[in-house]
Coordinates of C-alpha atoms and ligand atoms in Angstrom, one line a residue:
M758 CA -21.6 -30.9 8.5
S759 CA -18.5 -30.3 5.7
K760 CA -15.1 -31.5 6.4
Y761 CA -12.3 -29.4 4.7
D762 CA -8.4 -30.5 4.6
V763 CA -8.2 -26.2 4.8
A764 CA -10.3 -23.3 5.7
V765 CA -9.4 -19.9 5.3
I766 CA -10.6 -17.2 7.1
G767 CA -10.6 -13.5 4.9
S768 CA -10.3 -13.4 1.3
G769 CA -8.0 -10.4 0.7
P770 CA -4.8 -11.3 -1.2
G771 CA -3.5 -13.3 1.7
G772 CA -6.4 -15.4 2.1
Y773 CA -7.8 -15.6 -1.7
V774 CA -4.3 -16.6 -2.8
A775 CA -3.4 -19.1 0.2
A776 CA -6.6 -20.9 -1.1
I777 CA -6.1 -20.9 -4.9
R778 CA -2.5 -22.5 -3.6
C779 CA -3.8 -24.8 -1.3
A780 CA -6.3 -26.0 -4.1
Q781 CA -3.4 -26.5 -6.6
L782 CA -1.9 -28.8 -4.5
G783 CA -4.8 -30.7 -4.1
M784 CA -6.4 -29.9 -0.8
K785 CA -9.8 -29.7 -0.3
T786 CA -10.2 -26.0 0.3
A787 CA -13.1 -23.7 1.7
I788 CA -13.1 -19.8 2.0
I789 CA -14.9 -17.4 4.5
E790 CA -15.6 -14.0 3.9
K791 CA -17.9 -11.9 5.7
Y792 CA -18.5 -9.6 2.8
H793 CA -20.3 -10.5 -0.2
S794 CA -17.6 -9.2 -2.5
L795 CA -14.4 -11.1 -2.3
G796 CA -10.8 -9.6 -2.4
G797 CA -10.6 -7.7 0.9
T798 CA -9.6 -4.6 1.5
C799 CA -6.9 -4.4 -1.2
L800 CA -9.7 -4.8 -4.0
N801 CA -12.5 -3.4 -2.0
V802 CA -11.2 -0.3 -0.1
G803 CA -7.5 -0.4 -0.7
C804 CA -5.5 -0.8 -3.5
I805 CA -7.7 -1.3 -6.7
P806 CA -10.1 1.7 -5.8
S807 CA -7.3 4.2 -4.7
K808 CA -5.4 3.3 -8.0
A809 CA -8.2 4.1 -10.0
L810 CA -8.7 7.3 -8.8
L811 CA -5.0 8.1 -9.0
D812 CA -5.6 7.8 -12.4
S813 CA -8.5 9.5 -13.0
S814 CA -7.3 12.5 -11.0
H815 CA -4.3 12.4 -13.0
H816 CA -6.0 12.2 -16.4
Y817 CA -7.5 15.4 -15.3
D818 CA -4.4 17.2 -14.0
D819 CA -2.3 16.2 -17.1
A820 CA -5.6 17.8 -19.3
M821 CA -5.5 20.8 -17.0
K822 CA -1.6 21.4 -16.7
H823 CA -0.1 19.7 -19.5
F824 CA -2.3 19.2 -22.6
E825 CA -1.3 22.6 -23.8
E826 CA 2.1 22.2 -23.6
H827 CA 2.0 19.2 -26.0
G828 CA -0.2 21.4 -28.3
I829 CA -3.2 19.9 -27.4
E830 CA -6.2 22.3 -27.2
I831 CA -9.4 21.6 -26.0
P832 CA -12.3 24.1 -27.0
G833 CA -14.5 24.8 -23.7
E834 CA -14.0 24.3 -20.2
I835 CA -12.4 21.0 -18.7
K836 CA -15.1 19.9 -16.0
I837 CA -14.7 17.2 -13.7
N838 CA -17.6 14.8 -13.3
F839 CA -17.1 13.3 -10.2
E840 CA -20.2 11.2 -9.8
K841 CA -18.7 9.2 -12.6
M842 CA -15.2 9.2 -11.2
I843 CA -16.3 7.4 -8.6
A844 CA -19.1 5.0 -10.2
R845 CA -16.2 4.0 -13.0
K846 CA -13.9 3.3 -9.8
K847 CA -16.4 1.0 -8.3
Q848 CA -17.1 -0.4 -11.8
V849 CA -13.3 -1.3 -11.9
V850 CA -13.7 -2.7 -8.2
D851 CA -16.5 -4.9 -9.2
T852 CA -15.0 -6.7 -12.1
T853 CA -11.7 -6.9 -9.7
C854 CA -13.8 -8.8 -7.2
D855 CA -15.9 -10.8 -9.8
G856 CA -12.7 -12.3 -11.0
V857 CA -11.5 -13.5 -7.5
Q858 CA -15.3 -15.3 -7.2
Y859 CA -14.2 -16.6 -10.8
L860 CA -11.0 -18.1 -9.6
M861 CA -12.5 -19.6 -6.9
K862 CA -15.3 -21.5 -8.7
K863 CA -12.1 -22.4 -11.5
N864 CA -10.1 -24.0 -8.4
E865 CA -13.4 -25.5 -6.7
I866 CA -13.2 -23.4 -3.7
D867 CA -16.1 -23.3 -1.3
V868 CA -17.1 -20.2 -0.6
F869 CA -19.0 -19.1 2.5
T870 CA -20.2 -15.7 3.3
G871 CA -20.3 -14.9 6.8
M872 CA -18.6 -14.0 9.5
G873 CA -16.3 -16.6 10.8
S874 CA -15.5 -17.0 14.3
F875 CA -13.6 -20.4 15.8
V876 CA -15.9 -22.7 17.9
D877 CA -12.4 -24.8 18.7
A878 CA -9.4 -25.3 16.8
T879 CA -10.7 -27.9 14.1
H880 CA -14.5 -25.9 13.5
I881 CA -15.4 -22.6 12.4
K882 CA -19.0 -21.5 12.5
I883 CA -20.0 -19.1 9.8
D884 CA -22.7 -16.6 10.7
G885 CA -24.3 -15.3 7.7
E886 CA -27.8 -15.5 6.1
K887 CA -27.6 -18.5 7.6
S888 CA -25.4 -20.2 10.5
E889 CA -23.2 -22.9 10.0
T890 CA -20.3 -24.7 11.4
I891 CA -17.5 -26.6 9.3
E892 CA -14.5 -29.0 10.4
A893 CA -11.1 -27.8 9.0
A894 CA -7.8 -29.7 9.9
N895 CA -6.3 -26.8 9.4
T896 CA -7.2 -23.2 9.2
I897 CA -5.5 -20.1 7.7
I898 CA -6.4 -16.6 9.3
A899 CA -6.1 -14.0 6.8
T900 CA -8.8 -11.6 8.4
G901 CA -6.4 -8.1 7.5
S902 CA -6.7 -5.1 9.1
K903 CA -8.8 -1.9 9.6
P904 CA -8.1 1.7 10.1
G905 CA -6.4 3.0 12.5
S906 CA -7.4 6.2 14.5
L907 CA -6.2 8.1 17.6
P908 CA -7.6 7.6 20.8
F909 CA -9.1 11.4 20.9
I910 CA -10.8 11.1 17.5
T911 CA -14.1 10.3 16.8
L912 CA -14.7 8.9 13.2
D913 CA -18.2 10.3 11.9
K914 CA -17.0 8.7 8.5
E915 CA -18.8 11.8 7.2
R916 CA -16.6 14.5 7.5
V917 CA -13.9 12.8 10.2
I918 CA -13.2 10.1 7.8
T919 CA -10.9 7.2 6.8
S920 CA -9.5 5.9 3.5
T921 CA -12.8 3.8 2.9
E922 CA -14.7 6.9 2.8
A923 CA -12.1 9.0 0.9
L924 CA -12.7 6.4 -1.5
S925 CA -16.5 7.0 -1.9
L926 CA -17.1 10.7 -1.3
K927 CA -19.8 12.5 -2.9
E928 CA -18.3 15.8 -3.5
I929 CA -15.0 17.0 -3.7
P930 CA -13.5 18.6 -0.5
K931 CA -12.9 22.5 -0.7
H932 CA -10.3 22.2 2.3
L933 CA -8.8 18.3 3.3
I934 CA -7.1 18.4 6.5
V935 CA -5.0 14.8 6.1
I936 CA -3.4 13.5 9.4
G937 CA -0.5 11.3 8.8
G938 CA 1.9 11.5 6.0
G939 CA 2.5 8.4 5.2
V940 CA 1.1 6.5 2.1
I941 CA -2.4 7.1 2.5
G942 CA -2.4 10.4 3.3
L943 CA -0.3 11.0 0.1
E944 CA -2.2 9.3 -2.2
L945 CA -5.6 10.0 -1.4
G946 CA -4.0 13.6 -0.5
Q947 CA -2.9 14.2 -4.2
V948 CA -6.1 12.4 -5.6
Y949 CA -7.9 15.3 -4.0
K950 CA -5.5 18.5 -4.6
R951 CA -5.4 17.3 -8.3
L952 CA -9.3 17.6 -8.5
G953 CA -9.2 21.1 -7.0
A954 CA -9.0 20.8 -3.1
E955 CA -6.9 22.7 -0.9
V956 CA -4.8 20.2 1.1
T957 CA -3.0 19.9 4.4
V958 CA -0.7 17.3 5.7
I959 CA 0.2 17.4 9.3
E960 CA 2.6 14.7 10.3
Y961 CA 3.9 13.8 13.5
M962 CA 7.6 13.1 12.6
D963 CA 9.7 15.4 10.7
R964 CA 9.7 13.8 7.4
I965 CA 6.8 12.4 5.4
T966 CA 7.0 8.4 4.9
P967 CA 9.0 8.3 7.5
A968 CA 10.1 4.8 6.8
M969 CA 11.3 5.0 3.4
D970 CA 15.2 6.4 2.3
K971 CA 15.1 9.8 3.6
T972 CA 16.4 10.9 0.0
L973 CA 13.0 9.4 -1.4
S974 CA 10.9 11.5 1.4
K975 CA 12.6 14.6 0.6
E976 CA 12.4 14.6 -2.8
L977 CA 9.0 13.3 -3.1
M978 CA 7.8 16.6 -0.4
K979 CA 9.7 19.4 -2.9
V980 CA 7.8 17.8 -5.8
L981 CA 4.0 17.8 -3.9
K982 CA 4.9 21.2 -3.0
K983 CA 5.4 22.4 -6.0
Q984 CA 2.0 21.1 -6.7
Q985 CA 0.8 23.2 -3.9
V986 CA 0.0 20.4 -0.9
K987 CA 0.7 21.9 2.3
F988 CA 2.9 20.3 4.8
H989 CA 3.5 20.8 8.9
L990 CA 6.1 18.3 10.2
S991 CA 6.8 17.7 13.7
H992 CA 3.2 18.4 14.4
A993 CA 1.5 16.2 16.8
V994 CA -2.2 16.3 16.5
N995 CA -4.3 16.3 19.6
K996 CA -8.0 17.4 18.9
V997 CA -10.4 16.8 16.0
E998 CA -13.6 18.6 16.2
R999 CA -16.6 18.4 13.9
N1000 CA -19.2 21.7 14.0
G1001 CA -21.6 21.0 11.1
D1002 CA -19.7 21.1 7.5
A1003 CA -16.5 22.3 9.1
V1004 CA -13.8 20.4 11.0
K1005 CA -11.0 22.2 13.1
V1006 CA -7.9 20.2 13.8
T1007 CA -5.5 21.2 16.4
A1008 CA -1.8 20.2 16.5
K1009 CA 1.1 20.9 18.6
N1010 CA 4.4 22.2 16.8
K1011 CA 7.8 21.6 17.7
K1012 CA 7.8 24.7 20.1
G1013 CA 5.1 23.3 22.1
E1014 CA 2.4 25.5 20.5
D1015 CA -1.0 24.9 19.3
V1016 CA -1.8 25.3 16.1
V1017 CA -5.5 25.2 14.5
F1018 CA -6.3 23.9 11.1
E1019 CA -9.8 24.5 9.5
G1020 CA -11.2 22.9 6.7
D1021 CA -14.2 20.9 5.4
Y1022 CA -13.2 17.2 5.7
C1023 CA -10.7 15.3 7.8
L1024 CA -8.8 12.2 6.8
V1025 CA -7.3 10.4 9.3
A1026 CA -4.6 8.3 8.0
V1027 CA -2.0 7.6 10.4
G1028 CA -1.9 3.7 10.0
R1029 CA -3.8 0.4 10.6
R1030 CA -4.6 -1.9 13.0
P1031 CA -5.0 -5.9 12.7
Y1032 CA -8.4 -7.2 12.8
T1033 CA -9.4 -9.9 14.8
D1034 CA -12.3 -8.5 16.3
Q1035 CA -15.0 -11.2 15.8
L1036 CA -13.1 -14.1 15.2
N1037 CA -13.0 -15.8 18.8
A1038 CA -9.3 -16.8 18.2
T1039 CA -9.3 -17.8 22.0
A1040 CA -12.0 -20.5 21.6
A1041 CA -9.6 -21.6 19.4
G1042 CA -6.1 -21.1 21.8
V1043 CA -4.9 -18.6 19.3
K1044 CA -2.4 -16.1 21.0
I1045 CA -2.5 -12.4 19.7
N1046 CA -0.1 -10.5 20.9
E1047 CA -0.1 -7.1 22.8
R1048 CA 0.1 -5.2 19.3
G1049 CA -3.4 -7.0 18.3
Q1050 CA -1.5 -9.1 16.0
V1051 CA -1.6 -12.7 15.4
E1052 CA 1.2 -14.2 16.6
V1053 CA 3.0 -16.5 14.2
N1054 CA 6.4 -18.4 14.1
E1055 CA 8.8 -18.5 11.0
Q1056 CA 6.6 -21.2 9.3
M1057 CA 3.6 -18.8 9.9
Q1058 CA 2.2 -21.2 12.3
T1059 CA 0.5 -20.0 15.5
N1060 CA 0.6 -21.2 19.1
V1061 CA -2.1 -24.0 17.9
P1062 CA -0.1 -26.0 15.4
N1063 CA -3.0 -26.5 12.8
I1064 CA -3.9 -22.3 12.9
Y1065 CA -1.8 -20.5 10.4
A1066 CA -1.9 -16.4 9.7
V1067 CA -1.0 -14.4 7.0
G1068 CA -1.3 -11.0 5.9
D1069 CA -1.9 -7.6 8.0
V1070 CA -3.3 -9.6 10.6
V1071 CA 0.6 -10.9 11.1
R1072 CA 3.8 -8.9 11.8
G1073 CA 5.5 -6.8 9.2
I1074 CA 4.6 -4.4 6.6
M1075 CA 1.0 -4.3 5.4
L1076 CA 1.2 -4.7 1.7
A1077 CA -1.0 -6.9 -0.8
H1078 CA 2.1 -8.9 -2.2
K1079 CA 4.0 -9.4 1.2
A1080 CA 0.4 -11.3 2.3
E1081 CA 0.3 -13.2 -1.1
E1082 CA 3.9 -14.3 -0.7
E1083 CA 2.8 -15.7 3.1
G1084 CA -0.6 -17.3 1.5
V1085 CA 1.1 -19.2 -1.0
F1086 CA 4.1 -19.8 1.9
V1087 CA 1.4 -21.1 4.2
A1088 CA -0.2 -23.4 1.0
E1089 CA 3.4 -25.1 0.5
V1090 CA 4.2 -25.4 4.2
L1091 CA 0.7 -27.3 4.9
A1092 CA 1.8 -29.4 1.4
G1093 CA 4.8 -30.6 2.8
Q1094 CA 7.3 -28.3 1.2
Q1095 CA 9.8 -25.6 2.1
P1096 CA 9.0 -22.9 0.8
H1097 CA 10.8 -19.2 1.9
I1098 CA 10.2 -15.7 1.7
N1099 CA 13.2 -12.9 1.4
Y1100 CA 11.2 -10.3 3.3
N1101 CA 14.3 -8.0 2.4
L1102 CA 13.2 -7.5 -0.8
I1103 CA 9.4 -7.2 -0.4
P1104 CA 9.6 -4.0 -2.5
N1105 CA 7.4 -1.0 -1.3
V1106 CA 5.8 1.7 -3.8
V1107 CA 3.5 4.8 -2.8
Y1108 CA 1.8 5.4 -6.2
T1109 CA 1.9 9.5 -6.4
W1110 CA 2.8 11.1 -9.4
P1111 CA 5.8 10.9 -9.7
E1112 CA 5.6 7.5 -8.2
V1113 CA 8.0 6.6 -5.4
A1114 CA 9.5 3.0 -5.1
S1115 CA 12.3 1.3 -3.1
V1116 CA 13.4 -2.4 -2.6
G1117 CA 16.6 -3.5 0.3
K1118 CA 18.0 -1.3 2.9
T1119 CA 17.9 2.3 3.0
E1120 CA 20.9 4.5 3.6
E1121 CA 19.5 5.3 7.3
E1122 CA 19.6 1.4 7.5
L1123 CA 23.0 0.9 6.3
I1124 CA 24.8 3.5 8.5
A1125 CA 22.6 2.2 11.7
A1126 CA 23.8 -1.5 10.8
G1127 CA 27.7 -0.1 10.2
I1128 CA 27.6 -1.2 6.9
A1129 CA 30.0 0.6 4.2
F1130 CA 28.3 1.3 1.0
K1131 CA 28.7 3.3 -1.9
A1132 CA 25.9 5.3 -3.5
G1133 CA 25.4 6.2 -7.1
S1134 CA 22.0 8.6 -8.1
F1135 CA 21.1 9.4 -11.6
P1136 CA 18.4 12.3 -12.0
M1137 CA 15.5 11.5 -14.1
R1138 CA 15.5 14.6 -16.1
A1139 CA 18.9 13.6 -17.7
L1140 CA 16.7 11.0 -19.7
G1141 CA 15.5 11.6 -23.2
R1142 CA 12.4 9.4 -22.5
S1143 CA 12.0 12.1 -19.4
R1144 CA 12.1 15.0 -21.2
A1145 CA 9.7 13.4 -24.3
S1146 CA 7.1 12.4 -21.8
G1147 CA 7.4 15.8 -19.6
D1148 CA 7.9 13.6 -16.7
V1149 CA 11.4 14.7 -15.2
D1150 CA 11.1 14.9 -11.5
G1151 CA 12.9 12.4 -9.6
L1152 CA 15.8 10.1 -9.7
V1153 CA 17.7 6.7 -8.7
K1154 CA 19.8 5.7 -5.9
I1155 CA 21.3 2.6 -5.7
L1156 CA 23.2 1.6 -2.8
A1157 CA 26.2 -1.1 -3.1
D1158 CA 28.5 -2.4 -0.5
T1159 CA 32.0 -1.0 -1.0
T1160 CA 33.8 -4.4 -0.6
T1161 CA 31.7 -6.4 -2.6
D1162 CA 29.7 -4.1 -4.9
E1163 CA 27.0 -6.1 -4.1
V1164 CA 23.7 -4.4 -4.5
L1165 CA 22.1 -3.5 -1.2
G1166 CA 19.5 -0.9 -1.8
V1167 CA 17.3 0.7 -4.7
H1168 CA 15.6 3.8 -4.0
I1169 CA 13.4 5.4 -7.1
I1170 CA 11.5 8.4 -7.5
G1171 CA 9.9 9.2 -11.2
A1172 CA 7.3 7.9 -13.6
R1173 CA 6.8 4.6 -13.5
A1174 CA 8.9 3.9 -10.4
A1175 CA 6.5 1.2 -9.6
D1176 CA 7.3 -0.6 -12.3
L1177 CA 11.0 0.2 -12.4
I1178 CA 11.4 -1.6 -9.2
A1179 CA 11.0 -4.9 -10.6
E1180 CA 14.4 -4.9 -12.2
A1181 CA 16.0 -3.7 -8.7
V1182 CA 14.0 -6.8 -7.3
T1183 CA 15.0 -9.5 -9.9
A1184 CA 18.9 -8.2 -9.7
M1185 CA 19.0 -8.3 -5.6
E1186 CA 17.5 -11.8 -5.8
F1187 CA 20.3 -12.9 -7.7
R1188 CA 22.5 -11.3 -5.8
A1189 CA 23.8 -8.7 -8.4
S1190 CA 26.5 -6.0 -8.2
A1191 CA 26.1 -2.6 -8.9
E1192 CA 28.7 -3.4 -12.1
D1193 CA 26.5 -6.4 -13.0
I1194 CA 23.3 -4.1 -13.7
A1195 CA 25.5 -1.1 -15.2
R1196 CA 26.8 -3.3 -17.8
M1197 CA 23.1 -4.9 -19.0
S1198 CA 21.3 -3.2 -22.0
H1199 CA 18.7 -1.1 -21.1
A1200 CA 16.6 -0.1 -23.9
H1201 CA 16.8 3.3 -25.3
P1202 CA 14.6 5.8 -24.9
T1203 CA 13.2 4.1 -21.1
Y1204 CA 12.7 5.4 -17.5
A1205 CA 14.9 2.0 -17.0
E1206 CA 18.0 3.9 -18.6
A1207 CA 18.1 5.7 -14.9
V1208 CA 18.8 2.5 -13.1
K1209 CA 21.7 2.1 -15.5
E1210 CA 23.2 5.1 -14.9
A1211 CA 22.5 4.9 -11.3
A1212 CA 24.4 1.6 -11.3
L1213 CA 27.1 3.2 -13.2
A1214 CA 27.8 5.9 -10.6
A1215 CA 27.5 3.4 -7.9
T1216 CA 30.3 1.1 -9.4
A1217 CA 32.7 3.9 -10.0
D1218 CA 31.1 7.0 -10.1
R1219 CA 31.1 6.7 -13.7
A1220 CA 27.3 7.5 -15.5
L1221 CA 27.7 8.6 -18.6
H1222 CA 24.7 10.9 -19.0
V1223 CA 25.7 13.5 -16.3
Ligands
FAD1402 P1 -7.1 -7.8 3.7 O1 -7.2 -7.5 2.5 O2 -7.5 -6.9 4.9 O3 -8.6 -9.2 4.2 C1 -8.9 -9.5 4.9 C2 -10.4 -10.0 4.8 O4 -11.0 -10.6 6.0 C3 -11.8 -8.7 4.5 O5 -12.2 -8.9 3.5 C4 -12.5 -9.1 6.0 O6 -14.0 -8.8 5.4 C5 -12.0 -10.6 6.0 N1 -12.5 -10.8 7.1 C6 -12.1 -10.1 8.5 N2 -12.6 -11.0 9.8 C7 -13.3 -12.1 9.3 C8 -14.4 -13.0 9.8 N3 -14.4 -13.2 11.2 N4 -14.9 -13.6 8.9 C9 -14.9 -13.6 7.7 N5 -14.0 -12.7 6.9 C10 -13.5 -11.8 7.8 N6 -1.0 -2.5 -0.7 C11 -0.5 -2.6 -1.5 O7 0.5 -3.6 -1.5 N7 -0.6 -1.9 -2.6 C12 -1.4 -1.0 -2.8 O8 -0.9 0.2 -3.5 C13 -2.3 -0.9 -1.5 N8 -2.9 0.3 -1.6 C14 -3.8 0.6 -0.4 C15 -4.7 2.0 -0.5 C16 -5.5 1.6 0.6 C17 -6.7 2.6 1.0 C18 -5.4 0.8 2.1 C19 -6.1 1.0 2.8 C20 -4.6 0.0 1.9 C21 -4.0 -0.4 0.9 N9 -2.9 -1.5 0.5 C22 -2.1 -1.3 -0.7 C23 -2.4 -2.3 1.6 C24 -3.4 -3.8 1.4 O9 -4.9 -3.4 1.2 C25 -3.2 -4.6 2.5 O10 -2.1 -5.0 2.6 C26 -3.6 -6.1 2.0 O11 -5.2 -6.0 1.6 C27 -4.0 -6.9 2.9 O12 -4.4 -8.0 2.9 P2 -5.1 -9.2 3.8 O13 -5.1 -10.5 2.9 O14 -3.9 -9.4 5.0 O15 -6.1 -8.7 4.6
NAD1403 P1 1.3 4.7 7.4 O1 1.8 4.1 8.1 O2 2.3 4.6 6.0 O3 1.5 6.5 7.3 C1 0.9 6.7 9.1 C2 1.6 8.6 9.1 O4 0.6 8.8 10.1 C3 3.2 8.0 9.8 O5 3.9 9.0 8.5 C4 3.1 8.8 11.2 O6 4.3 9.2 12.0 C5 1.9 9.5 11.1 N1 1.2 9.8 12.6 C6 0.9 9.0 13.7 N2 0.2 9.4 14.5 C7 0.3 10.6 14.1 C8 -0.1 12.0 14.6 N3 -0.7 11.8 16.0 N4 -0.2 13.3 13.8 C9 0.3 13.5 13.2 N5 0.6 12.1 12.2 C10 0.6 11.0 12.8 O7 0.2 4.7 7.4 P2 -1.3 4.7 6.5 O8 -0.9 5.6 5.5 O9 -2.6 5.1 7.4 O10 -1.5 3.3 5.9 C11 -1.8 2.2 6.5 C12 -0.8 0.9 5.6 O11 -1.6 0.8 4.9 C13 0.6 1.5 5.3 O12 1.3 1.2 6.2 C14 0.8 0.5 3.9 O13 1.3 -0.6 4.3 C15 -0.7 0.2 3.6 N6 -0.9 1.3 1.9 C16 -0.2 0.6 1.5 C17 -0.3 1.5 0.1 C18 1.0 1.1 -0.9 O14 1.3 -0.1 -1.2 N7 0.9 2.0 -2.1 C19 -1.2 2.7 0.1 C20 -1.7 2.3 1.0 C21 -1.9 2.1 2.0

């Protein structure tokens, strides 16, 4: 029987990064993945394929709507070859997943393909093409998450679908009904809207992306409405029916009336659930809490001392970079180090266009906590860079402590917000004041100038270009 210092179950961003860091720190490491392709949800059916389709559909949208204003004329009709778009997405995924395979080899990590399940706290059975058992002094559970649903919905995965199927459709829907105005619903909704589908988003709460700062939710909805995405807020879906190629979704509005939506596809995007289904955690004595998460302490350690867990399968926001931080954290704990994760500074991004990105506290959270703050905003349309590219929608909002001027939250909607947020994370990690950011030189012309201007506005209402 092969023996390891560490076995990692699951090869998503939490698992494969944990494995690499363990190997870097000199531990004999194995990784177990049920699929042949490494990389987990993120690389196979999450972050990477969704961004590939967002980028492809963005190019099409630009060609259809914006080339002309730049003086670019395309003789003949611009057409979508959807099969090719999906094939390109697959190629991007395959190349990225092969990269993980390469990294495992480079770091001398043994890869086992098959479903991993605990025999006891130090033995894991792997059921793949053959069945084998390995021994591990320590195990890291990184089994991730699966799409969630609602109790009354039958996901037939043809017409009533999750994000996984939405990333590999055979045709562009005529009318895509999206249940859930969260990040998946909006990203994939925008993909199909750009490709010509009618898109209707039904959201239970009174705003989209409910966890984000309200200013961003409002601004994003305004922009998406301009792009003809339809929204029905404060609607609770209570029935989804399929009849041949048609789907019918019924939701209760605020007045308690049933509202019926008819389309040809329904994307269910109401959150994801931790995945431990076939792990046999009880055989190792590992506690799963009432939310289905593997329960961990501050060291990411389960109730069984030699078993740890990271990523979507534990508490906290379900993001690839959060999973990665936790993967590195556990490896360093196992090596006797004292690592640290600043959960307040895990940035959150929605890859619509304009992109939405935020870090730190929202205005609503600061109000609820009774923290006195000042807010400074700057509109993207006031930037020379935005006018040059034509990306004028959006704004940057900076929240700073009234007394100390320390930056407490940065909220951005606009072109390349996903990249701009890194400056805010860096500044906040070093506990910068709004004035610190305001006094740093930002290259001209860039979108980043909006961050400087919002910081000037937060410092003492002294933005220069509004
Ligand atoms: P996962 O990536 O889910 O990996 C878990 C792996 O474990 C899987 O490969 C699974 O097959 C394997 N596994 C499970 N059980 C077993 C077992 N018993 N034996 C063997 N193997 C097992 N996050 C971002 O930060 N940015 C984005 O842009 C983004 N976009 C997304 C888009 C979509 C459509 C979706 C669905 C998610 C997106 N996410 C994004 C979220 C991100 O994918 C997850 O937060 C991330 O993948 C979590 O990583 P993980 O390692 O915890 O788990
Ligand atoms: P989400 O939590 O972002 O959004 C789900 C939405 O569905 C919420 O707004 C919720 O109020 C709504 N909802 C719940 N029940 C409903 C009902 N009965 N009727 C109508 N609306 C209802 O979840 P998601 O969009 O499914 O994404 C899952 C996770 O994947 C996210 O939490 C995120 O962490 C991750 N993800 C991240 C990215 C990214 O980082 N860009 C992209 C995709 C997914």
